[in-house]
mmCIF file of C-alpha atoms in Angstrom:
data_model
loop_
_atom_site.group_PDB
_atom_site.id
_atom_site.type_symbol
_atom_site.label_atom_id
_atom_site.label_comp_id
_atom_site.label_asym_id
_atom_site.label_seq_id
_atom_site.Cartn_x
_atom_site.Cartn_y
_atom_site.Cartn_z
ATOM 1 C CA UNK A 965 157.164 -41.251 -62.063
ATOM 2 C CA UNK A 966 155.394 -39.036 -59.531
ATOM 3 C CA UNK A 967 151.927 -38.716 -59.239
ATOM 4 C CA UNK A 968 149.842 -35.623 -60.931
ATOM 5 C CA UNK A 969 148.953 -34.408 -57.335
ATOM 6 C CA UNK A 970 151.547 -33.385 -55.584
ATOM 7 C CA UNK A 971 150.188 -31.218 -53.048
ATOM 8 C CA UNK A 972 148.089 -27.621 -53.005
ATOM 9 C CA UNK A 973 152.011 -26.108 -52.839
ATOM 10 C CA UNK A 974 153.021 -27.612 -56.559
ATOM 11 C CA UNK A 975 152.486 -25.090 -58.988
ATOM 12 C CA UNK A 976 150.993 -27.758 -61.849
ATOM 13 C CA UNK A 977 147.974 -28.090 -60.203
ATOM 14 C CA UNK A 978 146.983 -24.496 -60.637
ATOM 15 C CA UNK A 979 145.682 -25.537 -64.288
ATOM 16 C CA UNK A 980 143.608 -28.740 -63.867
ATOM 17 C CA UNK A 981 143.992 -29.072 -67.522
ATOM 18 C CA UNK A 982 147.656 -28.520 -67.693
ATOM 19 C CA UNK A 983 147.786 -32.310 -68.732
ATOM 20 C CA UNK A 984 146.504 -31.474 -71.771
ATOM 21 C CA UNK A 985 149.480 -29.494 -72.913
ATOM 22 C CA UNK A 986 152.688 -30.289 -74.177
ATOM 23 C CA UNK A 987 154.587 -28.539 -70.903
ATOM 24 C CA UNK A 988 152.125 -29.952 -68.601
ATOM 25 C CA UNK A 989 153.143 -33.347 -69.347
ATOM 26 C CA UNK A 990 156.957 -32.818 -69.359
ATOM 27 C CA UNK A 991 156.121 -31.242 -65.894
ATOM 28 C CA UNK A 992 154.179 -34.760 -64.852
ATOM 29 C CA UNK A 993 150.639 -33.202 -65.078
ATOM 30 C CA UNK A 994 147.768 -36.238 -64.772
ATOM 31 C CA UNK A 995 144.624 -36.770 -65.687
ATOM 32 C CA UNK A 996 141.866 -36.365 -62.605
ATOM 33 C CA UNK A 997 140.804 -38.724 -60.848
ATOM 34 C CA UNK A 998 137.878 -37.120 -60.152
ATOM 35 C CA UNK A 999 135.866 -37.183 -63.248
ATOM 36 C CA UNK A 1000 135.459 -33.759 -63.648
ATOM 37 C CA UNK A 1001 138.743 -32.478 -65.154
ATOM 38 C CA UNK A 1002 140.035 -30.881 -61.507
ATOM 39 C CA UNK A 1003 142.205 -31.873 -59.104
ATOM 40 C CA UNK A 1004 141.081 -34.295 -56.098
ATOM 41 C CA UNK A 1005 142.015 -30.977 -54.109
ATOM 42 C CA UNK A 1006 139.519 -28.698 -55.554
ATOM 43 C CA UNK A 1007 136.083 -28.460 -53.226
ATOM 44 C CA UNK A 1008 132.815 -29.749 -55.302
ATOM 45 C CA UNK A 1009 130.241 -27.851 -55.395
ATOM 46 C CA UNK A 1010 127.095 -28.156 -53.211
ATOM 47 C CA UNK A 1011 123.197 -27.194 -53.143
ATOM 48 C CA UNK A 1012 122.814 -24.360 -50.657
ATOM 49 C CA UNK A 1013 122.381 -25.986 -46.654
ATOM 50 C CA UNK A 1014 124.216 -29.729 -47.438
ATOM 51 C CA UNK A 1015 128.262 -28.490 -46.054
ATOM 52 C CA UNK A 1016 128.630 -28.500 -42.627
ATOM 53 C CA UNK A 1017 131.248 -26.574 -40.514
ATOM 54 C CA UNK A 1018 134.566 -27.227 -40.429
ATOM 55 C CA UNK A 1019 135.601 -26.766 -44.487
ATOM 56 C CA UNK A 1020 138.855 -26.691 -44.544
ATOM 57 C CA UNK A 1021 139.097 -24.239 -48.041
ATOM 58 C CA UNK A 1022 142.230 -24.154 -50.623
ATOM 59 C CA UNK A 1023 144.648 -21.717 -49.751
ATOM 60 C CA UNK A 1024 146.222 -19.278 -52.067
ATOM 61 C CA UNK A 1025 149.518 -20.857 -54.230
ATOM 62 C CA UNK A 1026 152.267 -20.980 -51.863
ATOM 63 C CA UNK A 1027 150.169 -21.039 -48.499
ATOM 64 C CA UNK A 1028 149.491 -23.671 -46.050
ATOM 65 C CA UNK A 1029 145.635 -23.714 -45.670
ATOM 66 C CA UNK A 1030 143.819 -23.314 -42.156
ATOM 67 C CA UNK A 1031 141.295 -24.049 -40.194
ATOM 68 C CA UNK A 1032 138.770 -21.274 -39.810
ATOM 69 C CA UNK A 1033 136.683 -21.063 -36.343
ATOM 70 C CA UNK A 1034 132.940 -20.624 -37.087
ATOM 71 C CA UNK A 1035 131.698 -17.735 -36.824
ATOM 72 C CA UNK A 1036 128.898 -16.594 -34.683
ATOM 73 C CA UNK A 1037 125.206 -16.424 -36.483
ATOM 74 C CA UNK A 1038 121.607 -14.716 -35.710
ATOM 75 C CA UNK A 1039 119.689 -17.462 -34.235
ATOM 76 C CA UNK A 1040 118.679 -20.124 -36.437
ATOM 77 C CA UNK A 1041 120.933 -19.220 -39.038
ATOM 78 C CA UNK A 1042 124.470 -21.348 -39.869
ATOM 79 C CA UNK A 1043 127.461 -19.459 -37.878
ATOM 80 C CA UNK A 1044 130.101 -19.963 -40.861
ATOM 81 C CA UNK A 1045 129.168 -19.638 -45.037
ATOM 82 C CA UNK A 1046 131.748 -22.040 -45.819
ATOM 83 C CA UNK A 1047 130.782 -25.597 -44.639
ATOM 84 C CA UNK A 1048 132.141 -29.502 -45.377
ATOM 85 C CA UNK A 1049 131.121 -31.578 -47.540
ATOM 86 C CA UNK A 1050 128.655 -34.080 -46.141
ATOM 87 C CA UNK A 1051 131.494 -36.780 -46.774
ATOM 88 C CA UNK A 1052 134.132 -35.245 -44.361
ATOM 89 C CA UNK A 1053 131.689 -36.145 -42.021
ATOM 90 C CA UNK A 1054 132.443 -40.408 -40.516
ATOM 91 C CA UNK A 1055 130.120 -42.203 -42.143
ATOM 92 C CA UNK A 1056 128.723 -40.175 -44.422
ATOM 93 C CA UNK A 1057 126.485 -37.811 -45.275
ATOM 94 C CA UNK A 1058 123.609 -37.241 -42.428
ATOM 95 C CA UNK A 1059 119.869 -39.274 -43.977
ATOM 96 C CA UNK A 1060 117.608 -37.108 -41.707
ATOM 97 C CA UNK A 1061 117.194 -33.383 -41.010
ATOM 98 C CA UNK A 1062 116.534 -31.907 -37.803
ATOM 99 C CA UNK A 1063 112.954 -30.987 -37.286
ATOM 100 C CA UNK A 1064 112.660 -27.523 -37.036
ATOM 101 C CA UNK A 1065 111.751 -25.636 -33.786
ATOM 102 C CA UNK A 1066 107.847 -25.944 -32.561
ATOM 103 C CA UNK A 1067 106.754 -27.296 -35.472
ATOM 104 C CA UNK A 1068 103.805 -29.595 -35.777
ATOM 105 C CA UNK A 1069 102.204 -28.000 -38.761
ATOM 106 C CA UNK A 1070 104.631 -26.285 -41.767
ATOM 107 C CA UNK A 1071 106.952 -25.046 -39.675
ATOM 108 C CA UNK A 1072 105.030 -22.636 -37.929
ATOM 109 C CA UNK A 1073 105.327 -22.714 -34.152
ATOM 110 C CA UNK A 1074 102.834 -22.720 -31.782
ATOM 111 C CA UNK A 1075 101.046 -18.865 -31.741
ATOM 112 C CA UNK A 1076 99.350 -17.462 -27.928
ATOM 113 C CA UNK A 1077 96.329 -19.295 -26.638
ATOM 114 C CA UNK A 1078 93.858 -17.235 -27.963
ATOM 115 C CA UNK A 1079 90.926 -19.750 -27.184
ATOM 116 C CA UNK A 1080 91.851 -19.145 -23.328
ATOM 117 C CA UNK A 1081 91.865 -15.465 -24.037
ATOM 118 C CA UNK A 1082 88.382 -15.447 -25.467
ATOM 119 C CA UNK A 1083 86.573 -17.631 -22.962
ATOM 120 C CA UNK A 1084 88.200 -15.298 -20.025
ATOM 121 C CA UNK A 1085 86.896 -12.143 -21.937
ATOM 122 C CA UNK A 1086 83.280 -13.631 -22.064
ATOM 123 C CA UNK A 1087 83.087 -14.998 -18.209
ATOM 124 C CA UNK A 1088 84.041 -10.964 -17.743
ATOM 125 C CA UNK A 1089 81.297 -9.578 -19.536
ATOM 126 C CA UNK A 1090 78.495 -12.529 -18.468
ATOM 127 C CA UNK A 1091 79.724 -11.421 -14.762
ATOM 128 C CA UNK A 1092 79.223 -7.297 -15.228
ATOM 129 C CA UNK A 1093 75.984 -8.007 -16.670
ATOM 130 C CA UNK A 1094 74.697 -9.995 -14.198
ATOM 131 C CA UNK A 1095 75.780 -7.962 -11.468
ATOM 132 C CA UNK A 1096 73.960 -4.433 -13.655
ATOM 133 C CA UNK A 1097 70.934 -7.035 -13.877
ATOM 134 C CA UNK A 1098 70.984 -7.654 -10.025
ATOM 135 C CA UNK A 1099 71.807 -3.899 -8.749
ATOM 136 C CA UNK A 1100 68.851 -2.915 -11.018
ATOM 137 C CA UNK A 1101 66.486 -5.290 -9.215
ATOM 138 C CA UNK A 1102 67.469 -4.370 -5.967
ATOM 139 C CA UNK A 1103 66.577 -1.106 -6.371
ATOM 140 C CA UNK A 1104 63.367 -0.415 -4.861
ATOM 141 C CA UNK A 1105 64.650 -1.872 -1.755
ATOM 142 C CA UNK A 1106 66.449 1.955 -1.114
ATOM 143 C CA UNK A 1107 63.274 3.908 -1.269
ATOM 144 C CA UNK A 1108 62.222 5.502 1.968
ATOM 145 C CA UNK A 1109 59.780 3.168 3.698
ATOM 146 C CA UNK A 1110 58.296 6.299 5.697
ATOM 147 C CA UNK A 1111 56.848 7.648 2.210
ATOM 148 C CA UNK A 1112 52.940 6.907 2.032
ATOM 149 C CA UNK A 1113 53.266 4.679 5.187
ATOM 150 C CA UNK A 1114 50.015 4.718 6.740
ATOM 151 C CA UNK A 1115 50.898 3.162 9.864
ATOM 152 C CA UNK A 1116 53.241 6.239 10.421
ATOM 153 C CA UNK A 1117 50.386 8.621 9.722
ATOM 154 C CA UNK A 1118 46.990 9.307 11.545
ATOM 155 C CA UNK A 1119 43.740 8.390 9.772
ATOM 156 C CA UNK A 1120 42.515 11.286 8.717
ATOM 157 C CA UNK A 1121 45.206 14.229 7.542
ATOM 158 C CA UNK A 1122 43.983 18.139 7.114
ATOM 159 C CA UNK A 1123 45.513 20.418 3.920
ATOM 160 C CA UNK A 1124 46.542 23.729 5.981
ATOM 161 C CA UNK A 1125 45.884 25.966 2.937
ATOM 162 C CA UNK A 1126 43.876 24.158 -0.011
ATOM 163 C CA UNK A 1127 42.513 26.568 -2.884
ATOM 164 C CA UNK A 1128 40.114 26.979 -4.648
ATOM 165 C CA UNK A 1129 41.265 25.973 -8.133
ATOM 166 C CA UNK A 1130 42.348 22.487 -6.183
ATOM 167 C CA UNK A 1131 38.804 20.369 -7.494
ATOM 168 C CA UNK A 1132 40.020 20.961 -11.392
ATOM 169 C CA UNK A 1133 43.443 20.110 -10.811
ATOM 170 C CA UNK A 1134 44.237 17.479 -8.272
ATOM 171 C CA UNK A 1135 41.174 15.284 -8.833
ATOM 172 C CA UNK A 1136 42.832 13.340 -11.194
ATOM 173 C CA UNK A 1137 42.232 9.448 -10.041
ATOM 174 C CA UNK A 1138 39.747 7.064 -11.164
ATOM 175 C CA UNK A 1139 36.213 7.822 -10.798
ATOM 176 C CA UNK A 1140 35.455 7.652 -7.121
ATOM 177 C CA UNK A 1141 32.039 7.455 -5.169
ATOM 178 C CA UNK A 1142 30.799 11.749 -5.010
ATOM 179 C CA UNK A 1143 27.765 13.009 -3.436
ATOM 180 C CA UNK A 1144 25.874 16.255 -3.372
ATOM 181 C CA UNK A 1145 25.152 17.439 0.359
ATOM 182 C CA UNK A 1146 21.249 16.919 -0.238
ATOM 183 C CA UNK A 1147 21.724 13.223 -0.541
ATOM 184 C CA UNK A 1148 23.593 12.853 2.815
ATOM 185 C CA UNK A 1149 21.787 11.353 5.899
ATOM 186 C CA UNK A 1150 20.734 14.324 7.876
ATOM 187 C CA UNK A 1151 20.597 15.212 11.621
ATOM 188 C CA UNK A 1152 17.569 16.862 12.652
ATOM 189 C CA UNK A 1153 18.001 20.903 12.500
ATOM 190 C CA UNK A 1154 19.545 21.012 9.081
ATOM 191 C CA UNK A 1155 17.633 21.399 5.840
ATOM 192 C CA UNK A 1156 18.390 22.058 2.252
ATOM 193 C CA UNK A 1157 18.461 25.858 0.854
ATOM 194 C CA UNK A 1158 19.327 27.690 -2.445
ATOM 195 C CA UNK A 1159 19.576 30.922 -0.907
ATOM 196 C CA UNK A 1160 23.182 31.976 -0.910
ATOM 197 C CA UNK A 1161 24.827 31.598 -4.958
ATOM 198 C CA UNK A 1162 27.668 29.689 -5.539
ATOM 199 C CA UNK A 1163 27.066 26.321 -4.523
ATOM 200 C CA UNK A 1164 28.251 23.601 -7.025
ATOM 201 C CA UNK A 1165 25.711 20.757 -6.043
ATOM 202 C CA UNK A 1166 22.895 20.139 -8.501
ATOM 203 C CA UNK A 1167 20.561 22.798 -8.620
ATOM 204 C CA UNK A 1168 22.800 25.510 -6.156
ATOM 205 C CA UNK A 1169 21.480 23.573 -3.361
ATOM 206 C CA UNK A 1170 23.402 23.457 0.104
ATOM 207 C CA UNK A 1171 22.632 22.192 3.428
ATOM 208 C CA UNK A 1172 21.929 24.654 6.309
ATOM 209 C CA UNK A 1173 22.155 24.582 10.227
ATOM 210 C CA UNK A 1174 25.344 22.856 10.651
ATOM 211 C CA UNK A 1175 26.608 25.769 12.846
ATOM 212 C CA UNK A 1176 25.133 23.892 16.135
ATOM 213 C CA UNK A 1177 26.410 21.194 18.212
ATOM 214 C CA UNK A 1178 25.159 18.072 17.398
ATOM 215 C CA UNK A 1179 24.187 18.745 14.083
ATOM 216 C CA UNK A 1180 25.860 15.930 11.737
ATOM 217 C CA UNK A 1181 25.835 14.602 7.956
ATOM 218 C CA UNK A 1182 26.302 11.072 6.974
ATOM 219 C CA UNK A 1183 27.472 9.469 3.939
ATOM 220 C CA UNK A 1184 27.034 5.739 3.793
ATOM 221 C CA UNK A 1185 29.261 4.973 0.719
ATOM 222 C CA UNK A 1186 29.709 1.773 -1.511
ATOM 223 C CA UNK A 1187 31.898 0.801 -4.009
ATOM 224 C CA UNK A 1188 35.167 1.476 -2.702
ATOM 225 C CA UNK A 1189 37.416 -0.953 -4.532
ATOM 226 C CA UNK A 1190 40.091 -1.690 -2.369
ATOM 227 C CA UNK A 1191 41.182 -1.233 1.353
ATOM 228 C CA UNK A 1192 43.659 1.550 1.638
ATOM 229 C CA UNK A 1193 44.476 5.548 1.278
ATOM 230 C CA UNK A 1194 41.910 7.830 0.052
ATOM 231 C CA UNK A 1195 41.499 11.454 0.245
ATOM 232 C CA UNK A 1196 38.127 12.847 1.596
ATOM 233 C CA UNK A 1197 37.059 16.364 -0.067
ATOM 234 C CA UNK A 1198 34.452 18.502 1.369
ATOM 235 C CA UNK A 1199 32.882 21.293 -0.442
ATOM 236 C CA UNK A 1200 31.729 24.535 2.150
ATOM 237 C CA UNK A 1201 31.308 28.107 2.494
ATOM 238 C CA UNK A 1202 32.262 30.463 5.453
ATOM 239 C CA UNK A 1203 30.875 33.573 5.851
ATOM 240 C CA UNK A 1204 34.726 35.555 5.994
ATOM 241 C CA UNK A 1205 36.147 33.342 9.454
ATOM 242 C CA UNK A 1206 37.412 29.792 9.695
ATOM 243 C CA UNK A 1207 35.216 26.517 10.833
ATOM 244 C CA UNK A 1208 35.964 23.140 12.032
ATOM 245 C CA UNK A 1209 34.308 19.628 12.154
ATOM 246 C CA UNK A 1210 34.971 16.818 13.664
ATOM 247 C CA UNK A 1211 35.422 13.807 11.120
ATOM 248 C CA UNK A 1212 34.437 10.220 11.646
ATOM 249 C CA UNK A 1213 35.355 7.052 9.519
ATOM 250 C CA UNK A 1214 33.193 3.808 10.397
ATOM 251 C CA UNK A 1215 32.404 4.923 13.628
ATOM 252 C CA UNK A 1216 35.739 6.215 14.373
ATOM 253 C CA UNK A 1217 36.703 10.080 15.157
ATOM 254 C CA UNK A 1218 39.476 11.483 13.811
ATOM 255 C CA UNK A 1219 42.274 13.220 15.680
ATOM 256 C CA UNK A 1220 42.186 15.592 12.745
ATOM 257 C CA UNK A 1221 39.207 18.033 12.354
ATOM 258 C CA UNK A 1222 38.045 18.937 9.045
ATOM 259 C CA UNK A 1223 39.385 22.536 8.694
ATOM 260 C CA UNK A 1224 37.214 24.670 7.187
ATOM 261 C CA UNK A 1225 38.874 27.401 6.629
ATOM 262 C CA UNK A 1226 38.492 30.934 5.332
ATOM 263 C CA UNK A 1227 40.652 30.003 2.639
ATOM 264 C CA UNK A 1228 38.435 32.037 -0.223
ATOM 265 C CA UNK A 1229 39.145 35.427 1.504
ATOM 266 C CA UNK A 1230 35.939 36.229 1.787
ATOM 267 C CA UNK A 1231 34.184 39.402 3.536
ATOM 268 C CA UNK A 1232 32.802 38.558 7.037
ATOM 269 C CA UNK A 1233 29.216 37.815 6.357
ATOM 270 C CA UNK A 1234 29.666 37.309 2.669
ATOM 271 C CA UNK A 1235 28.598 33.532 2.532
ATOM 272 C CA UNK A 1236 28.516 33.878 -1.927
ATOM 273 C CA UNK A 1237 31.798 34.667 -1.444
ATOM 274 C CA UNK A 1238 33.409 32.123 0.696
ATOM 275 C CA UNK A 1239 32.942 28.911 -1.380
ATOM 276 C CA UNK A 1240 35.744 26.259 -1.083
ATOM 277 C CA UNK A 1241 36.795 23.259 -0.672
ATOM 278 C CA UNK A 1242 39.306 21.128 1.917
ATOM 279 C CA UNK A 1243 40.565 17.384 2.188
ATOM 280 C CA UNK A 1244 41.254 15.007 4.479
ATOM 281 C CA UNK A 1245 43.254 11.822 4.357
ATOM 282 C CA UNK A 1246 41.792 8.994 5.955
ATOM 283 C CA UNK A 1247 42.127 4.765 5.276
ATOM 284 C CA UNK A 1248 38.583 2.913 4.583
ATOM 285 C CA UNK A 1249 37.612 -0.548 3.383
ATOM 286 C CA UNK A 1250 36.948 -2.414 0.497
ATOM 287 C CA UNK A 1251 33.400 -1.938 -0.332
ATOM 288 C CA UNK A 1252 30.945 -0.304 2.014
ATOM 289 C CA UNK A 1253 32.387 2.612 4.682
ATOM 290 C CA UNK A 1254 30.681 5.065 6.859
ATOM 291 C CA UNK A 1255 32.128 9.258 6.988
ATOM 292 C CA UNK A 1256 30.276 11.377 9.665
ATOM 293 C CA UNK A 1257 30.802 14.927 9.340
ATOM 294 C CA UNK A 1258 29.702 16.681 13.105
ATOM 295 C CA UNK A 1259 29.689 20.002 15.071
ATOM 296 C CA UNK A 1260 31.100 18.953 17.942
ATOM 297 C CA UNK A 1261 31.902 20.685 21.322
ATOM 298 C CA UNK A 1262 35.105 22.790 20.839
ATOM 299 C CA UNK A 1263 34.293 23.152 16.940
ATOM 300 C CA UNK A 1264 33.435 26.146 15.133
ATOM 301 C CA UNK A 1265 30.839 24.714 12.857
ATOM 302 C CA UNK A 1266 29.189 27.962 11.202
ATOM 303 C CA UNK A 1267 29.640 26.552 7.900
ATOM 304 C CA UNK A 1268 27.400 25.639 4.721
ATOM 305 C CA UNK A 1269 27.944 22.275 3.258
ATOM 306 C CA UNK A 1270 27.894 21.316 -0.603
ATOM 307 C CA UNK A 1271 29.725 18.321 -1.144
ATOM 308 C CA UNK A 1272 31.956 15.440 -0.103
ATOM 309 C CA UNK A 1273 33.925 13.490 -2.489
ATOM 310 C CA UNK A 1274 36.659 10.592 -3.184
ATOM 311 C CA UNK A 1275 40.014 10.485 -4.596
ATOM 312 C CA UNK A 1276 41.942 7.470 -4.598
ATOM 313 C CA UNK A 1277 45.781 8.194 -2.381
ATOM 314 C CA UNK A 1278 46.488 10.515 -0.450
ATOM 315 C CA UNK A 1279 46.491 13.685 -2.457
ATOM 316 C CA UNK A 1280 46.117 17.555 -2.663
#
């Protein structure tokens, strides 16, 4: 008697439970060995990812079954749907997967080095701030060192057109040292008068006689609070023509003369008229200094005299 399996070609094996029937058995139909009621020949079934390659599948009744090549697969992904049975494999079913690629932590692999990134970005930023911080400290060193040098300028500088309306609006600085002609130390030949209108000492007084050489005023003045730039005014009238001085500064002259000049417009002769005012720039010394106003030869000195005062700088 011939066994129940006779081969994929035998046509009994088409019903695995042709043994069961009447025909089956006159035709030699067994039971399985299997345990399952099929045919040895019939493939098992198995959980999704456990066949490997190389299945060789049951043909159709009547064909000789072959060998399929595997096909080719996206990466990472089998390169055949049908695969063997882990037992076609010598020895046995594999124990142990493969670990999958990069992965140390849930099968994730291992993302960019952001950490690098970060600390690169913040060494960029620490550097353009410091070098903002450094160009913005440096700065002063660019400023021209000729402006309000004083070893680049003479001791004593004359306005060339001062007006007026100069007293209200440039005398601006901290209270300096002022003094009203009267008070000055006097050469002999000039004495006080009230005469002419428009002098702002106290009391409209001015000093007269200036306009001969050798006349001379003195101011001995204190309380200067630091060595440096200051900016001499002196209050006149001219009666309609221009005046000089010469200037003195602790027993110094000048190269520049005070200019007194006709800057009011007034009407030859008309002293009332001609009140105003120039500057000087000169350097003096903390504390106690000594300005000498004098007609000098080579000055023009017919000029009244009203006041002399301080501004701290060198100003208009």
């Amino acid at each position: 008697m011939t066994s129940g399996n006779n081969g994929a070609s035998t046509p009994e094996d088409d019903d695995p439970f042709g043994y069961l029937y009447a025909d089956g058995q006159a035709n030699g139909a067994q039971p399985p060995s299997g345990g399952y009621g099929y045919p040895n020949t019939v493939n098992r079934v198995r959980p999704v990812g456990q066949r490997q390659y190389g299945q060789q599948q049951t043909a159709p009744y009547g064909q000789v079954p072959q060998q399929q090549a595997p096909q080719q697969g996206a990466y990472g992904q089998p390169t055949n749907a049908h695969y063997a049975a882990p037992e076609t494999f010598p020895g046995g079913a594999p124990t142990t997967q493969q670990q999958p690629y990069g992965g140390n932590g849930g099968g994730r692999g291992r993302g960019p080095n952001t950490k690098g990134l970060l600390i690169g970005a913040i060494a960029v930023v620490a550097a353009v701030v410091i070098g903002i911080g450094v160009a913005m400290l440096g700065g002063d060193d660019d400023k021209d060192a000729g402006g309000g040098d004083a070893s680049a300028t003479p001791s004593a500088q004359q306005s060339s057109e001062p007006s007026p309306s100069d007293t209200s609006t440039e005398v601006t600085e901290e209270d300096l040292p002022k003094i009203d002609a009267k008070a000055l130390s006097l050469s002999p030949g000039i004495t006080t008068a009230t005469d002419v209108k428009g002098a702002k000492a106290d009391g409209g007084i001015y000093l007269n006689g200036f306009n001969q050489v050798g006349a001379s005023v003195t101011w001995n003045v204190s309380g200067i609070p630091k060595s440096g730039k200051y900016t001499l005014y002196t209050g006149y009238s001219v009666p309609g023509k221009d005046a000089t001085a010469t200037l003195s500064i602790n027993g110094t002259p000048s190269t520049t003369p005070v200019g007194m000049d006709n800057y009011a417009k007034a009407a030859e002769g008309d002293y009332a008229k001609g009140w105003t005012q120039t500057y000087n720039w000169v350097q003096l010394n903390k504390g106690s200094n000594t300005i000498k106003l004098s007609c000098e030869q080579g000055n023009q000195c017919d000029a009244l005299l009203d006041q002399l005062w301080l501004v701290k700088g060198w100003v208009k």
